[in-house]
PDB file of C-alpha atoms in Angstrom:
ATOM      1  CA  UNK U1363     105.333  86.901  96.777  1.00 43.00           C
ATOM      2  CA  UNK U1364     107.024  86.824 100.192  1.00 55.00           C
ATOM      3  CA  UNK U1365     110.501  86.080  98.818  1.00 54.00           C
ATOM      4  CA  UNK U1366     110.498  88.251  95.721  1.00 55.00           C
ATOM      5  CA  UNK U1367     112.897  91.185  95.286  1.00 51.00           C
ATOM      6  CA  UNK U1368     112.424  94.228  97.466  1.00 51.00           C
ATOM      7  CA  UNK U1369     114.965  97.021  97.111  1.00 52.00           C
ATOM      8  CA  UNK U1370     115.724  98.503 100.541  1.00 50.00           C
ATOM      9  CA  UNK U1371     117.027 102.050 100.759  1.00 52.00           C
ATOM     10  CA  UNK U1372     118.599 101.113 104.076  1.00 52.00           C
ATOM     11  CA  UNK U1373     118.802  97.455 105.011  1.00 54.00           C
ATOM     12  CA  UNK U1374     117.270  96.482 108.379  1.00 56.00           C
ATOM     13  CA  UNK U1375     120.709  95.413 109.569  1.00 56.00           C
ATOM     14  CA  UNK U1376     122.168  98.869 108.845  1.00 54.00           C
ATOM     15  CA  UNK U1377     123.806  98.340 105.449  1.00 54.00           C
ATOM     16  CA  UNK U1378     123.142 100.919 102.730  1.00 51.00           C
ATOM     17  CA  UNK U1379     122.523 100.440  99.009  1.00 48.00           C
ATOM     18  CA  UNK U1380     122.683  96.654  99.093  1.00 53.00           C
ATOM     19  CA  UNK U1381     120.865  95.147  96.111  1.00 53.00           C
ATOM     20  CA  UNK U1382     118.117  92.664  96.863  1.00 58.00           C
ATOM     21  CA  UNK U1383     119.976  90.161  94.701  1.00 58.00           C
ATOM     22  CA  UNK U1384     122.509  89.807  97.536  1.00 59.00           C
ATOM     23  CA  UNK U1385     120.165  87.631  99.569  1.00 66.00           C
ATOM     24  CA  UNK U1386     118.081  86.074  96.818  1.00 74.00           C
ATOM     25  CA  UNK U1387     120.363  83.065  96.046  1.00 78.00           C
ATOM     26  CA  UNK U1388     120.009  81.495  99.499  1.00 79.00           C
ATOM     27  CA  UNK U1389     116.290  82.194  99.552  1.00 81.00           C
ATOM     28  CA  UNK U1390     115.971  80.335  96.256  1.00 84.00           C
ATOM     29  CA  UNK U1391     118.007  77.416  97.545  1.00 87.00           C
ATOM     30  CA  UNK U1392     115.779  77.014 100.614  1.00 87.00           C
ATOM     31  CA  UNK U1393     112.456  78.157  99.117  1.00 87.00           C
ATOM     32  CA  UNK U1394     110.851  74.714  99.399  1.00 88.00           C
ATOM     33  CA  UNK U1395     111.689  74.569 103.133  1.00 87.00           C
ATOM     34  CA  UNK U1396     111.086  78.240 103.960  1.00 75.00           C
ATOM     35  CA  UNK U1397     109.125  79.054 107.102  1.00 78.00           C
ATOM     36  CA  UNK U1398     108.859  75.386 108.082  1.00 88.00           C
ATOM     37  CA  UNK U1399     112.254  74.855 109.705  1.00 89.00           C
ATOM     38  CA  UNK U1400     114.704  77.264 108.089  1.00 89.00           C
ATOM     39  CA  UNK U1401     114.893  81.041 107.763  1.00 83.00           C
ATOM     40  CA  UNK U1402     117.455  82.872 105.633  1.00 82.00           C
ATOM     41  CA  UNK U1403     118.532  86.512 105.836  1.00 77.00           C
ATOM     42  CA  UNK U1404     121.486  87.653 103.740  1.00 72.00           C
ATOM     43  CA  UNK U1405     124.159  85.075 104.612  1.00 73.00           C
ATOM     44  CA  UNK U1406     122.584  83.846 107.868  1.00 80.00           C
ATOM     45  CA  UNK U1407     120.741  80.543 107.962  1.00 85.00           C
ATOM     46  CA  UNK U1408     118.622  79.771 111.027  1.00 85.00           C
ATOM     47  CA  UNK U1409     117.442  76.180 111.462  1.00 88.00           C
ATOM     48  CA  UNK U1410     114.777  75.701 114.139  1.00 84.00           C
ATOM     49  CA  UNK U1411     112.722  72.811 115.485  1.00 85.00           C
ATOM     50  CA  UNK U1412     110.716  71.604 118.466  1.00 83.00           C
ATOM     51  CA  UNK U1413     112.791  68.508 119.272  1.00 86.00           C
ATOM     52  CA  UNK U1414     116.379  67.346 118.984  1.00 87.00           C
ATOM     53  CA  UNK U1415     115.359  64.488 116.699  1.00 93.00           C
ATOM     54  CA  UNK U1416     113.616  66.870 114.300  1.00 92.00           C
ATOM     55  CA  UNK U1417     116.528  69.295 114.557  1.00 90.00           C
ATOM     56  CA  UNK U1418     119.008  66.608 113.522  1.00 93.00           C
ATOM     57  CA  UNK U1419     116.808  65.792 110.516  1.00 95.00           C
ATOM     58  CA  UNK U1420     116.500  69.468 109.524  1.00 94.00           C
ATOM     59  CA  UNK U1421     120.235  70.120 109.919  1.00 92.00           C
ATOM     60  CA  UNK U1422     120.908  67.137 107.688  1.00 94.00           C
ATOM     61  CA  UNK U1423     118.514  68.511 105.037  1.00 95.00           C
ATOM     62  CA  UNK U1424     120.075  72.000 105.188  1.00 93.00           C
ATOM     63  CA  UNK U1425     123.683  70.776 105.064  1.00 92.00           C
ATOM     64  CA  UNK U1426     122.943  68.349 102.200  1.00 94.00           C
ATOM     65  CA  UNK U1427     121.178  71.124 100.307  1.00 93.00           C
ATOM     66  CA  UNK U1428     124.181  73.420 100.738  1.00 91.00           C
ATOM     67  CA  UNK U1429     126.535  70.689  99.529  1.00 92.00           C
ATOM     68  CA  UNK U1430     124.307  69.854  96.538  1.00 93.00           C
ATOM     69  CA  UNK U1431     124.319  73.541  95.501  1.00 91.00           C
ATOM     70  CA  UNK U1432     128.091  73.771  96.110  1.00 91.00           C
ATOM     71  CA  UNK U1433     127.671  76.341  98.875  1.00 86.00           C
ATOM     72  CA  UNK U1434     129.919  76.269 101.913  1.00 83.00           C
ATOM     73  CA  UNK U1435     129.710  77.430 105.509  1.00 82.00           C
ATOM     74  CA  UNK U1436     132.582  78.351 107.779  1.00 83.00           C
ATOM     75  CA  UNK U1437     132.319  75.902 110.693  1.00 84.00           C
ATOM     76  CA  UNK U1438     133.758  78.381 113.220  1.00 86.00           C
ATOM     77  CA  UNK U1439     130.810  80.715 112.518  1.00 85.00           C
ATOM     78  CA  UNK U1440     128.152  78.013 112.900  1.00 86.00           C
ATOM     79  CA  UNK U1441     126.808  77.496 116.406  1.00 87.00           C
ATOM     80  CA  UNK U1442     125.075  74.127 116.697  1.00 86.00           C
ATOM     81  CA  UNK U1443     122.726  72.782 119.383  1.00 84.00           C
ATOM     82  CA  UNK U1444     122.079  76.057 121.173  1.00 85.00           C
ATOM     83  CA  UNK U1445     118.935  76.739 123.210  1.00 84.00           C
ATOM     84  CA  UNK U1446     118.922  80.459 122.382  1.00 85.00           C
ATOM     85  CA  UNK U1447     120.051  82.286 119.298  1.00 83.00           C
ATOM     86  CA  UNK U1448     120.251  85.996 118.561  1.00 83.00           C
ATOM     87  CA  UNK U1449     118.965  86.550 115.038  1.00 80.00           C
ATOM     88  CA  UNK U1450     118.221  89.943 113.466  1.00 77.00           C
ATOM     89  CA  UNK U1451     118.006  91.696 116.838  1.00 78.00           C
ATOM     90  CA  UNK U1452     115.708  89.120 118.400  1.00 82.00           C
ATOM     91  CA  UNK U1453     116.303  86.166 120.700  1.00 85.00           C
ATOM     92  CA  UNK U1454     114.872  82.890 119.438  1.00 82.00           C
ATOM     93  CA  UNK U1455     114.297  80.059 121.887  1.00 81.00           C
ATOM     94  CA  UNK U1456     111.874  77.282 122.769  1.00 77.00           C
ATOM     95  CA  UNK U1457     109.888  79.839 124.789  1.00 81.00           C
ATOM     96  CA  UNK U1458     109.353  81.962 121.671  1.00 81.00           C
ATOM     97  CA  UNK U1459     110.789  85.036 119.979  1.00 83.00           C
ATOM     98  CA  UNK U1460     111.515  88.209 121.927  1.00 83.00           C
ATOM     99  CA  UNK U1461     113.613  91.337 121.568  1.00 84.00           C
ATOM    100  CA  UNK U1462     117.289  90.855 122.383  1.00 82.00           C
ATOM    101  CA  UNK U1463     117.864  92.261 125.911  1.00 83.00           C
ATOM    102  CA  UNK U1464     121.033  94.010 124.681  1.00 83.00           C
ATOM    103  CA  UNK U1465     118.903  96.037 122.243  1.00 80.00           C
ATOM    104  CA  UNK U1466     116.552  97.061 125.061  1.00 81.00           C
ATOM    105  CA  UNK U1467     119.531  98.015 127.230  1.00 84.00           C
ATOM    106  CA  UNK U1468     120.932 100.173 124.410  1.00 79.00           C
ATOM    107  CA  UNK U1469     117.659 102.117 124.185  1.00 76.00           C
ATOM    108  CA  UNK U1470     117.331 102.479 127.973  1.00 82.00           C
ATOM    109  CA  UNK U1471     120.887 103.820 128.188  1.00 85.00           C
ATOM    110  CA  UNK U1472     120.523 106.435 125.439  1.00 79.00           C
ATOM    111  CA  UNK U1473     121.925 109.752 126.535  1.00 83.00           C
ATOM    112  CA  UNK U1474     119.393 112.550 126.964  1.00 84.00           C
ATOM    113  CA  UNK U1475     119.465 114.943 123.980  1.00 83.00           C
ATOM    114  CA  UNK U1476     120.984 118.319 124.876  1.00 88.00           C
ATOM    115  CA  UNK U1477     120.649 120.338 121.664  1.00 90.00           C
ATOM    116  CA  UNK U1478     117.922 121.037 119.122  1.00 88.00           C
ATOM    117  CA  UNK U1479     119.751 118.930 116.530  1.00 87.00           C
ATOM    118  CA  UNK U1480     120.025 115.978 118.921  1.00 85.00           C
ATOM    119  CA  UNK U1481     116.308 116.264 119.779  1.00 80.00           C
ATOM    120  CA  UNK U1482     115.376 116.326 116.069  1.00 79.00           C
ATOM    121  CA  UNK U1483     117.575 113.311 115.449  1.00 78.00           C
ATOM    122  CA  UNK U1484     116.056 111.468 118.410  1.00 74.00           C
ATOM    123  CA  UNK U1485     112.487 112.232 117.338  1.00 74.00           C
ATOM    124  CA  UNK U1486     113.115 111.149 113.733  1.00 74.00           C
ATOM    125  CA  UNK U1487     114.127 107.604 114.717  1.00 68.00           C
ATOM    126  CA  UNK U1488     110.599 106.288 115.415  1.00 66.00           C
ATOM    127  CA  UNK U1489     109.204 107.787 112.199  1.00 63.00           C
ATOM    128  CA  UNK U1490     111.955 106.119 110.143  1.00 58.00           C
ATOM    129  CA  UNK U1491     111.237 102.766 111.799  1.00 59.00           C
ATOM    130  CA  UNK U1492     107.488 103.117 111.207  1.00 59.00           C
ATOM    131  CA  UNK U1493     108.053 104.099 107.567  1.00 57.00           C
ATOM    132  CA  UNK U1494     110.309 101.074 106.991  1.00 53.00           C
ATOM    133  CA  UNK U1495     107.765  98.856 108.723  1.00 55.00           C
ATOM    134  CA  UNK U1496     104.984 100.063 106.423  1.00 58.00           C
ATOM    135  CA  UNK U1497     107.239  99.624 103.391  1.00 55.00           C
ATOM    136  CA  UNK U1498     107.376 103.279 102.345  1.00 50.00           C
ATOM    137  CA  UNK U1499     110.419 105.550 102.399  1.00 51.00           C
ATOM    138  CA  UNK U1500     110.562 108.044 105.307  1.00 48.00           C
TER     139      UNK U1500
END
């Protein structure tokens, strides 16, 4: 049931009120390959592999699948043959998956709250993240 519909109140990428159907079509297209060499989120397709030979094979499969389903990608938005890729706030590389350093820098550089309202807002952020993580509304 990993790729069934789940209606987010707030999408992880910050969008609001986006129906789950928005990302379902690509998940259906790549369901038979999912979690082996391709990951899909909304309109982003991440192809990953351990070798260049395997990567070429997987890219071929993904591009042929898109063509067969009459789906198109804008070439200028498609980075190919990169060692590192930022995807959903994480860096993906041969060394593994880790948090994007720019996200860490943003948290480190947060301004200190100066009012009660700012403190309440600051303190609510972790509880919202935990609630989303557990799958329940905050």
